[in-house]
XYZ file of C-alpha atoms in Angstrom:
668
model
C -4.734 -47.597 -52.266
C -8.547 -45.763 -52.599
C -9.169 -47.711 -49.266
C -5.404 -46.340 -47.346
C -5.733 -42.642 -47.897
C -9.535 -42.731 -47.034
C -8.836 -43.767 -43.805
C -5.686 -41.436 -43.674
C -8.509 -38.767 -43.768
C -10.209 -39.926 -42.214
C -7.861 -39.754 -38.804
C -9.130 -36.979 -36.863
C -6.254 -34.656 -36.834
C -4.928 -33.434 -33.010
C -4.599 -29.688 -32.864
C -0.888 -28.179 -31.474
C -3.497 -26.299 -28.798
C -4.892 -28.802 -27.436
C -1.402 -30.456 -27.227
C -0.087 -27.813 -24.837
C -3.112 -27.578 -22.758
C -3.450 -30.848 -21.934
C 0.761 -30.267 -20.756
C -1.035 -27.151 -19.379
C -3.389 -29.076 -16.847
C -1.003 -31.495 -15.991
C 1.929 -29.076 -14.740
C -1.814 -28.066 -12.769
C -1.697 -31.414 -11.156
C 2.081 -31.269 -10.241
C 1.841 -28.386 -8.675
C -1.381 -29.614 -6.466
C -0.481 -33.148 -5.560
C 3.434 -30.963 -4.264
C 1.495 -28.282 -3.005
C -1.042 -32.196 -1.374
C 1.852 -31.752 1.387
C 0.618 -28.288 3.279
C -1.656 -29.200 6.410
C -3.780 -26.897 5.053
C -4.115 -28.507 1.847
C -7.520 -30.903 2.277
C -7.720 -33.670 0.592
C -11.448 -33.755 -0.426
C -9.543 -30.501 -2.613
C -7.468 -32.279 -4.375
C -9.796 -34.301 -4.999
C -11.893 -31.735 -6.576
C -8.741 -30.150 -9.201
C -8.605 -34.347 -9.952
C -12.167 -34.073 -11.116
C -11.647 -30.413 -12.901
C -8.612 -31.582 -14.728
C -10.245 -34.367 -15.918
C -13.194 -33.089 -17.082
C -10.797 -30.347 -19.807
C -8.798 -33.637 -20.492
C -12.519 -35.149 -21.800
C -13.301 -31.146 -23.371
C -10.454 -31.113 -24.914
C -10.758 -34.255 -26.117
C -14.082 -35.628 -27.359
C -14.997 -33.777 -31.195
C -17.383 -30.623 -31.364
C -20.501 -32.565 -32.722
C -22.923 -29.761 -32.821
C -24.625 -28.470 -35.961
C -23.996 -25.445 -36.692
C -27.096 -23.263 -35.839
C -26.552 -25.186 -32.408
C -23.253 -24.307 -32.218
C -24.105 -20.536 -32.830
C -26.195 -19.352 -29.656
C -24.945 -21.406 -27.596
C -21.475 -19.425 -28.744
C -24.272 -15.852 -27.677
C -25.191 -17.726 -24.830
C -21.639 -17.843 -23.435
C -20.688 -14.273 -24.192
C -23.798 -13.402 -22.457
C -23.615 -15.156 -19.327
C -19.715 -14.217 -19.695
C -20.121 -11.077 -17.075
C -22.059 -13.519 -14.871
C -18.831 -16.082 -15.223
C -16.720 -13.902 -14.382
C -17.951 -12.415 -11.199
C -18.531 -15.436 -9.744
C -15.093 -16.728 -10.559
C -13.666 -13.159 -9.731
C -15.588 -12.857 -6.137
C -14.879 -16.957 -5.388
C -10.849 -15.217 -4.384
C -13.187 -13.949 -1.209
C -15.078 -16.901 -0.212
C -18.345 -15.328 -1.596
C -21.851 -16.608 -2.862
C -22.523 -14.550 -5.680
C -26.148 -14.633 -4.697
C -25.708 -13.639 -1.434
C -24.447 -9.929 -2.351
C -27.743 -7.182 -3.482
C -29.330 -6.942 -6.036
C -28.001 -3.185 -6.693
C -24.308 -4.208 -6.164
C -25.041 -7.462 -8.220
C -25.986 -5.079 -11.230
C -23.160 -2.027 -11.197
C -20.608 -5.349 -10.850
C -21.605 -7.235 -14.565
C -22.727 -3.687 -15.962
C -19.226 -2.891 -14.956
C -17.897 -6.401 -15.937
C -20.101 -5.803 -19.121
C -18.783 -2.445 -20.568
C -15.257 -3.904 -20.149
C -16.149 -7.032 -22.390
C -17.981 -5.283 -25.133
C -14.773 -2.858 -25.016
C -13.095 -6.206 -26.129
C -15.441 -7.157 -28.653
C -15.665 -3.270 -30.224
C -11.669 -3.675 -31.013
C -11.319 -7.628 -31.706
C -15.176 -8.665 -33.031
C -14.787 -11.084 -32.109
C -17.526 -12.987 -29.242
C -15.020 -15.615 -28.082
C -11.735 -13.592 -27.968
C -13.348 -11.017 -26.278
C -15.014 -13.346 -23.249
C -11.677 -14.953 -22.701
C -9.493 -12.002 -23.082
C -11.703 -10.389 -19.976
C -12.383 -13.851 -18.408
C -8.449 -14.810 -18.711
C -7.998 -10.016 -17.465
C -10.769 -9.740 -14.286
C -9.658 -13.534 -13.285
C -5.644 -11.884 -13.047
C -6.380 -9.138 -11.036
C -8.316 -11.291 -7.859
C -5.331 -13.454 -8.498
C -3.773 -10.502 -7.748
C -5.845 -9.585 -5.322
C -5.975 -12.600 -4.019
C -2.035 -12.327 -2.695
C -1.887 -8.924 -2.230
C -4.505 -9.108 0.104
C -2.412 -12.113 1.653
C 0.222 -10.064 2.598
C -1.042 -6.833 3.681
C -4.417 -7.479 4.347
C -5.988 -4.875 2.393
C -6.922 -5.751 -1.153
C -5.685 -3.083 -3.856
C -7.590 -0.621 -4.423
C -6.853 1.710 -7.715
C -4.255 4.226 -5.806
C -2.347 0.820 -5.797
C -1.261 0.682 -9.237
C 0.933 3.132 -9.034
C 2.844 1.444 -6.462
C 3.134 -1.535 -8.511
C 6.871 -0.806 -9.681
C 7.902 -0.943 -6.394
C 5.799 -3.727 -5.128
C 7.490 -6.198 -7.384
C 10.936 -4.751 -6.392
C 9.345 -6.804 -2.899
C 7.344 -9.137 -4.748
C 9.992 -12.216 -4.572
C 10.291 -12.719 -0.455
C 6.494 -13.518 -0.063
C 5.349 -16.635 -0.702
C 2.685 -17.988 -3.691
C 2.294 -20.990 -3.011
C -1.005 -22.002 -5.056
C -3.863 -22.920 -2.140
C -6.892 -25.711 -3.286
C -9.570 -21.941 -4.602
C -6.435 -21.075 -6.847
C -6.518 -23.797 -8.467
C -10.038 -24.938 -8.793
C -10.756 -21.143 -9.895
C -8.301 -22.570 -12.364
C -9.408 -25.076 -14.157
C -12.333 -23.720 -13.851
C -12.458 -20.347 -16.605
C -9.418 -23.288 -18.571
C -12.516 -25.742 -18.356
C -14.799 -22.175 -19.533
C -12.053 -21.081 -22.301
C -11.901 -24.664 -23.566
C -16.031 -24.775 -24.320
C -15.612 -21.409 -26.157
C -13.045 -22.050 -28.218
C -14.453 -26.170 -29.461
C -17.685 -24.386 -30.570
C -17.471 -22.824 -34.233
C -18.740 -19.195 -34.173
C -19.863 -17.307 -37.237
C -17.009 -13.904 -37.609
C -18.575 -9.981 -35.740
C -20.070 -7.739 -37.254
C -19.775 -6.794 -40.508
C -18.355 -2.660 -40.192
C -21.972 -0.972 -40.161
C -23.845 -2.654 -37.831
C -20.082 -2.728 -35.816
C -19.526 1.210 -36.401
C -23.321 2.283 -35.020
C -23.126 0.343 -31.777
C -20.052 1.733 -30.514
C -21.790 4.659 -31.200
C -24.508 3.315 -28.909
C -21.529 1.849 -26.303
C -19.861 4.349 -26.066
C -23.114 6.825 -25.149
C -24.117 4.168 -22.389
C -20.721 4.762 -20.805
C -20.288 8.388 -21.015
C -24.078 8.572 -19.328
C -23.261 5.514 -17.136
C -19.824 7.469 -15.494
C -20.964 10.934 -15.851
C -23.483 9.271 -13.120
C -20.763 6.726 -12.028
C -18.435 10.496 -11.114
C -20.280 13.681 -11.279
C -23.012 13.210 -8.766
C -23.988 11.463 -5.354
C -26.193 8.596 -6.950
C -23.896 5.647 -5.664
C -22.272 6.922 -2.434
C -26.034 8.429 -1.320
C -26.853 4.071 -2.699
C -24.247 3.623 0.235
C -22.332 2.645 -1.719
C -18.724 2.980 -0.332
C -15.556 0.973 0.226
C -14.613 1.709 3.961
C -10.800 3.125 5.232
C -11.032 1.724 8.070
C -11.580 -2.228 6.434
C -11.875 -2.373 2.673
C -12.249 -5.435 2.841
C -15.003 -5.585 4.384
C -16.969 -3.775 1.820
C -15.023 -5.448 -1.391
C -17.124 -8.547 0.144
C -20.746 -6.745 0.393
C -19.596 -5.020 -2.945
C -17.745 -7.378 -5.039
C -13.784 -6.779 -6.455
C -15.126 -4.752 -9.566
C -17.025 -2.157 -8.104
C -15.792 -2.109 -4.752
C -12.549 -1.272 -7.277
C -14.235 0.443 -9.068
C -15.250 3.168 -6.543
C -11.723 3.675 -4.946
C -11.020 5.646 -8.370
C -13.369 8.100 -7.733
C -10.984 8.255 -4.567
C -8.632 9.958 -6.380
C -9.397 13.164 -7.373
C -8.286 16.208 -5.554
C -10.632 19.178 -5.453
C -10.274 22.110 -3.662
C -10.979 22.782 0.342
C -13.693 24.106 1.381
C -12.899 27.739 0.796
C -9.544 27.878 -0.849
C -8.357 30.862 -1.579
C -5.304 33.053 -1.869
C -6.927 35.948 0.172
C -8.096 33.451 2.538
C -4.184 32.262 2.452
C -2.533 35.130 3.154
C -5.280 35.452 5.940
C -4.405 32.100 7.830
C -0.283 33.010 7.162
C -1.028 36.139 7.845
C 0.289 35.715 12.083
C 2.561 33.815 11.429
C 4.512 35.894 8.849
C 5.013 38.998 11.329
C 6.967 36.089 13.937
C 9.309 34.872 11.090
C 12.347 37.052 12.389
C 11.368 35.968 16.445
C 13.548 32.513 16.232
C 16.179 32.409 17.612
C 19.360 31.643 15.554
C 20.209 27.669 14.518
C 21.755 25.669 17.333
C 24.583 23.307 15.378
C 23.278 20.902 16.814
C 23.357 17.712 14.013
C 20.200 16.516 13.119
C 19.496 12.282 12.423
C 16.581 11.053 11.066
C 15.455 7.468 10.908
C 12.586 5.530 9.763
C 12.910 1.917 11.198
C 10.647 -1.116 8.266
C 8.413 -1.851 10.244
C 9.452 -0.366 13.124
C 6.463 -0.883 16.293
C 5.198 -2.114 19.976
C 3.255 -5.139 19.000
C 1.846 -5.063 22.757
C 0.239 -1.185 22.684
C -2.596 -3.289 20.667
C -2.172 -5.519 23.361
C -0.313 -7.005 26.273
C 0.414 -10.026 25.795
C 3.810 -12.581 27.829
C 7.374 -13.426 25.980
C 9.852 -15.082 27.773
C 12.084 -12.095 27.253
C 11.715 -8.543 26.458
C 11.841 -7.827 22.991
C 12.978 -3.661 22.572
C 14.390 -3.297 26.070
C 17.756 -0.495 25.331
C 14.373 1.565 23.547
C 12.545 0.793 26.427
C 14.881 1.673 29.330
C 16.246 5.745 27.459
C 14.916 8.397 29.355
C 16.942 11.219 30.011
C 17.277 13.755 27.012
C 14.843 11.749 25.771
C 11.348 12.803 24.343
C 9.214 9.149 23.502
C 6.343 9.243 22.712
C 3.381 6.890 21.038
C 3.163 7.731 16.881
C -0.182 7.668 14.931
C 0.639 6.557 11.193
C -1.580 6.264 8.796
C -1.328 2.843 6.915
C -1.041 0.165 7.935
C 1.803 -3.455 6.644
C 2.722 -0.898 3.588
C 2.825 2.042 2.111
C 6.023 2.930 3.869
C 6.485 6.055 1.140
C 3.393 7.916 2.932
C 4.983 7.884 6.273
C 8.273 9.795 5.247
C 5.967 12.275 3.723
C 4.129 12.732 6.274
C 6.918 13.526 8.488
C 9.595 14.923 6.213
C 7.130 17.485 4.502
C 4.291 18.383 7.557
C 1.519 17.339 5.159
C -0.911 15.708 5.846
C -2.716 11.731 4.152
C -5.671 13.539 5.941
C -6.286 15.452 2.460
C -5.268 13.720 0.132
C -7.033 10.703 -1.652
C -7.339 6.820 0.125
C -3.780 4.690 0.091
C -2.926 7.514 -2.079
C 1.723 7.708 -2.628
C 2.390 11.564 -2.961
C 5.772 10.104 -3.905
C 4.495 8.984 -7.210
C 1.071 10.721 -7.345
C 2.147 14.751 -6.786
C 6.011 15.257 -6.627
C 6.113 16.373 -9.765
C 8.508 19.750 -8.817
C 10.274 20.772 -4.777
C 8.772 20.410 -2.538
C 8.889 21.848 1.394
C 10.602 18.977 3.247
C 12.568 19.351 6.374
C 15.830 18.822 4.042
C 14.520 21.956 3.025
C 14.517 23.864 6.062
C 18.330 22.773 7.940
C 19.486 22.557 4.426
C 18.252 26.765 4.149
C 20.709 26.728 7.686
C 23.589 25.357 6.601
C 23.665 22.316 7.588
C 25.254 19.333 5.581
C 25.103 15.833 4.640
C 21.040 16.655 2.471
C 21.960 12.139 1.738
C 18.846 9.910 2.662
C 19.931 6.379 2.939
C 17.901 3.753 2.010
C 19.903 -0.296 1.811
C 17.450 -1.688 -1.018
C 16.820 -0.387 -4.416
C 16.866 2.916 -6.048
C 13.499 3.251 -7.516
C 11.746 2.524 -4.779
C 8.118 4.813 -4.420
C 9.952 6.360 -6.966
C 11.971 7.840 -3.702
C 15.436 8.628 -6.630
C 13.048 11.227 -8.409
C 11.071 12.437 -5.330
C 13.828 12.974 -2.665
C 15.612 15.611 -4.892
C 12.148 17.235 -4.932
C 12.965 17.438 -0.603
C 15.944 19.033 -1.018
C 18.323 15.189 -0.198
C 22.001 16.041 -2.043
C 22.473 12.978 -2.229
C 21.234 9.575 -1.724
C 23.085 6.595 -0.579
C 20.964 3.404 -1.773
C 22.510 -0.842 -1.460
C 24.882 -0.025 -4.425
C 26.774 1.800 -1.535
C 26.724 -1.024 1.204
C 29.419 -2.975 0.785
C 29.359 -6.651 1.055
C 26.310 -6.168 3.741
C 25.423 -8.662 6.370
C 21.779 -9.713 5.797
C 19.382 -10.751 7.719
C 16.977 -12.493 6.595
C 17.650 -11.462 2.635
C 17.891 -7.488 4.037
C 20.312 -5.950 5.113
C 20.422 -4.831 8.629
C 19.570 -1.765 10.448
C 23.037 -2.259 12.240
C 24.780 -2.788 9.241
C 21.975 1.457 8.049
C 22.898 2.584 11.216
C 26.548 2.258 10.861
C 26.144 3.660 6.647
C 25.357 7.157 8.968
C 27.729 7.306 11.023
C 30.139 6.398 7.965
C 28.242 9.389 5.804
C 29.753 11.151 9.515
C 32.931 10.749 8.980
C 33.376 11.359 5.994
C 31.367 14.424 6.926
C 33.450 15.537 8.811
C 36.631 15.162 6.759
C 34.859 18.111 4.684
C 32.944 21.028 6.384
C 32.471 21.851 10.591
C 28.761 22.264 9.567
C 26.151 20.638 11.396
C 25.141 17.125 10.041
C 21.717 16.045 8.748
C 20.776 12.503 7.628
C 17.575 10.681 6.223
C 17.264 6.730 7.033
C 14.739 4.690 5.405
C 16.038 1.160 6.601
C 14.479 -2.230 5.651
C 15.929 -5.603 7.566
C 11.551 -5.492 9.515
C 9.790 -5.554 6.295
C 7.554 -8.088 5.779
C 7.001 -11.804 4.552
C 8.063 -13.388 7.915
C 6.508 -16.861 6.962
C 9.355 -18.414 6.279
C 12.171 -18.706 8.460
C 16.251 -18.797 7.390
C 18.703 -19.453 8.690
C 20.395 -15.468 9.964
C 17.779 -15.377 11.929
C 17.147 -17.566 14.966
C 13.366 -17.950 16.759
C 15.214 -16.760 20.599
C 12.880 -14.641 21.807
C 9.248 -16.856 22.439
C 5.573 -15.893 22.393
C 3.804 -17.497 25.173
C 0.692 -18.988 25.838
C -2.919 -18.292 23.441
C -1.161 -15.047 21.224
C 2.298 -17.581 20.589
C 2.067 -16.554 16.681
C 4.990 -17.706 13.960
C 4.486 -14.945 12.048
C 4.328 -12.878 15.265
C 7.809 -14.521 17.095
C 9.488 -13.861 13.994
C 9.084 -10.411 13.656
C 9.971 -9.259 17.635
C 12.732 -11.037 17.475
C 13.233 -8.600 13.995
C 12.611 -6.074 16.977
C 15.170 -7.022 18.651
C 17.689 -6.555 16.750
C 16.971 -3.374 15.710
C 16.198 -2.550 19.832
C 19.785 -3.447 19.611
C 21.313 -1.546 17.073
C 20.071 1.230 18.055
C 21.594 0.732 21.172
C 24.624 0.700 19.665
C 24.726 4.195 16.865
C 23.418 5.591 20.878
C 26.731 5.106 22.237
C 28.853 6.000 19.449
C 27.819 9.360 19.262
C 27.342 9.283 22.654
C 30.500 9.526 23.353
C 30.700 12.400 20.350
C 31.280 16.039 21.937
C 29.027 17.879 18.800
C 25.074 18.129 19.574
C 23.487 15.098 17.742
C 20.716 14.283 18.235
C 18.464 10.730 16.959
C 14.831 10.431 15.528
C 13.777 7.078 16.234
C 10.522 5.811 14.782
C 9.008 2.976 12.743
C 6.470 3.264 9.387
C 4.511 1.576 10.175
C 3.085 -2.078 11.907
C 3.432 -5.323 10.385
C 1.415 -7.390 8.292
C 1.637 -10.713 10.913
C -1.436 -12.995 10.718
C -4.906 -11.387 11.072
C -5.596 -13.888 13.731
C -2.510 -12.636 16.153
C -3.813 -9.318 16.320
C -8.049 -10.467 16.372
C -6.033 -12.799 19.908
C -3.988 -9.964 21.515
C -6.928 -6.626 20.983
C -9.771 -9.230 22.371
C -11.835 -9.235 19.498
C -12.043 -9.717 15.486
C -11.094 -7.061 12.521
C -14.294 -6.622 11.168
C -15.663 -6.443 14.206
C -13.197 -3.054 15.432
C -14.460 0.267 15.667
C -13.525 2.989 14.210
C -11.297 4.442 17.178
C -10.305 0.571 18.085
C -8.907 -0.213 14.483
C -6.859 2.974 15.615
C -4.530 0.864 18.233
C -3.155 -0.891 14.119
C -1.798 2.476 12.824
C 0.418 3.286 15.415
C 4.106 3.173 16.497
C 6.769 4.335 19.379
C 8.888 7.394 18.362
C 12.408 8.252 20.065
C 13.913 11.811 20.118
C 17.411 10.573 21.397
C 20.271 13.568 22.550
C 23.477 13.535 23.990
C 23.129 17.187 25.949
C 21.171 18.404 27.842
C 16.800 18.620 26.325
C 13.171 19.373 28.285
C 12.235 15.627 27.950
C 9.314 14.529 27.061
C 6.216 11.982 26.695
C 3.503 12.528 24.026
C 0.923 10.137 24.940
C -0.598 11.527 21.446
C 1.134 12.267 18.089
C 0.559 12.165 14.535
C 3.587 11.667 11.702
C 2.560 14.917 10.134
C 3.423 16.679 13.243
C 6.621 15.204 13.704
C 9.391 17.019 11.323
C 8.345 20.060 13.825
C 8.323 18.817 17.415
C 12.158 18.153 16.768
C 13.060 21.688 15.390
C 11.508 22.702 18.418
C 12.845 20.231 21.197
C 16.621 21.548 18.958
C 15.784 25.425 19.619
C 16.225 25.948 15.389
C 15.243 28.167 13.026
C 11.847 26.735 11.439
C 9.220 27.706 9.320
C 5.706 29.667 9.691
C 4.098 25.775 8.025
C 6.199 24.284 10.985
C 4.762 26.545 13.733
C 1.448 26.693 12.744
C 1.241 22.929 12.782
C 2.648 22.762 16.334
C -0.013 25.290 16.712
C -2.757 22.759 15.096
C -1.739 19.528 16.803
C -2.859 21.357 20.712
C -5.866 20.967 19.140
C -5.500 18.224 16.960
C -2.971 16.492 18.285
C -3.304 13.279 15.653
C -5.243 13.598 12.310
C -4.328 10.026 9.685
C -5.954 9.330 6.407
C -8.262 7.594 8.740
C -9.551 9.862 11.380
C -8.026 12.296 14.221
C -8.812 12.937 17.693
C -9.427 16.432 18.671
C -7.857 18.604 22.768
C -10.887 16.969 24.113
C -9.986 13.312 24.107
C -12.682 12.543 21.346
C -11.992 10.507 18.003
C -13.335 12.245 15.040
C -14.576 10.062 11.037
C -12.861 13.072 8.886
C -15.508 15.201 7.200
C -16.903 14.693 10.554
C -17.576 18.112 12.319
C -16.670 18.501 15.336
C -15.401 21.188 17.874
C -12.003 21.113 15.285
C -13.564 21.254 11.793
C -12.477 25.263 11.170
C -8.883 24.728 11.672
C -9.074 20.811 9.619
C -10.306 23.710 6.636
C -7.295 25.963 6.705
C -4.778 23.401 7.551
C -6.825 21.481 4.146
C -6.397 24.687 2.206
C -2.746 25.281 3.403
C -1.213 21.791 2.281
C -3.215 22.862 -1.236
C -1.598 25.064 -1.590
C 1.692 24.281 -0.591
C 1.695 21.129 -2.875
C -1.156 21.123 -6.497
C -1.667 25.554 -6.682
C 2.430 25.943 -7.256
C 1.841 28.638 -9.214
C 0.502 30.750 -6.313
C 2.596 28.913 -3.397
C 3.690 31.291 -0.713
C 6.942 30.671 -0.594
C 7.889 32.663 2.126
C 6.222 30.910 4.457
C 7.391 27.296 3.352
C 10.763 27.844 2.939
C 13.181 29.953 5.250
C 14.859 30.889 2.134
C 12.043 32.557 -0.764
C 14.106 31.226 -3.002
C 12.411 30.328 -7.074
C 12.559 26.217 -5.774
């Protein structure tokens, strides 16, 4: 009997955690097996995953026979090595060898990770928990960045954090199939965690030592953040993130350091020479002109910003089986056309509509910040207010998707919109892929115009942001035929799906123009894309003739261009703009229809004559030359004046010169 009991006691009990871990590895192997069907997933990678999985199983099931002293020291060593191990895993997602990163950048990455690790340690008072949490959090951050870059060709920066809600809205429309790198990284992390968790480690510091450690920690953290944020030491050392090609900077600096550097770009500083006296000096000539503009004509205004709409041939020539935007190309009579430079590529749609509606430029705001989410918390002057002050009706925004994307549901009322029509107001709409079609979106404009006409004869205004062409071009759908083919060496499945979407937009726009060409009331339609699409980088490289990594800042500007059209159903002067940026377009629109415009609109038209293009990526002067932001040029003074007025408009609200930014000087 005693012998039986002894035998039972000597049997090693299997912890439930080990069983769960075994199941996790089995699931990972199943995923790996599914991925192995993908041609891009090499058999060699699958073999490595199997080996790592077996190794993890061994780690889980083999008992810890090390003595107490070795356990303790082994645990301390793993805790100290956690920052290096984490750095190694994070950079594996970028295919970067951490030993190839120069000494300063290597040390800064390790230092930042160490601060994170120690913060968690002082909170938990447990080295094992601190290491596991640090590794998992930064691994997941790197994983998110890996997928974001695969979708948009740009890595995550600090300002993107405010956009997470909007990103979640469209997240289901992308493919997240893991590749060998994702799975191998996960198994390596899992192995590190298993080893650490199997060690027998003593509890943390007593409260006196812990308190002393916390004091030292915050002193050192204060010194580091002071140097990092309040001095030019990091910048002078060449540790920067390029606006043009942030991924290149991330590869040089490392993901964690680069992300930290981008947090410096969120701060809003007053422009050089900013004062209310300076503001008044700049606006004075425009205030004297305030009453010289003629009365507003009775012109309906329809503004359409079409999701991801562009002509890819702006980047380089390639051959297709047929034209994918024949109608828009054919427009010439009573039409103002041209090329519009945007501040964003592949995403951040809200920034394009912000520049169009307000006339403010992203050039004077932190890199990739989203004003809709970060800065617009009270009424802000816009095209909508300018038209409303002239008696326009409708004054609605239409977006056939979720209303909370980019915080539009809270921002639009602050920009003057009276109504916001979202996907919820579309009954049984037709879809292309998973999105409401541009045809349905344009039909909603017509429907709302007709409804408004039953209520008032005042001129009609609507702003439509479409959704049909949104990113995610890697999957075929039954409701989108690829009838137009890309021929020759440039052939690319994503680009081909995209141009077939553009053809659908071209057809829908033709239908809208045909309708309003039959309307007796003077009507103008302004149509433009918000940014170029994130199709395969290799496609862009091929048609542009060089890799994105080798493009100069000026050459990269082509990837930020879209076509624009201002069409009228009555006689207007035809014009062609070779260069114009989105921040000027609403002022050009008002000028085209002869409407009253604010002092700010008139100022912007004057600036456009000297600096026809200004974006978050740089600017062109009237001399035809391209300039980096911050670079001294013949236009430095006028751009600083622009910056001063934009700051007064957006951030010095208690002293804002409302009579310059609005037609009606009312309390908004």
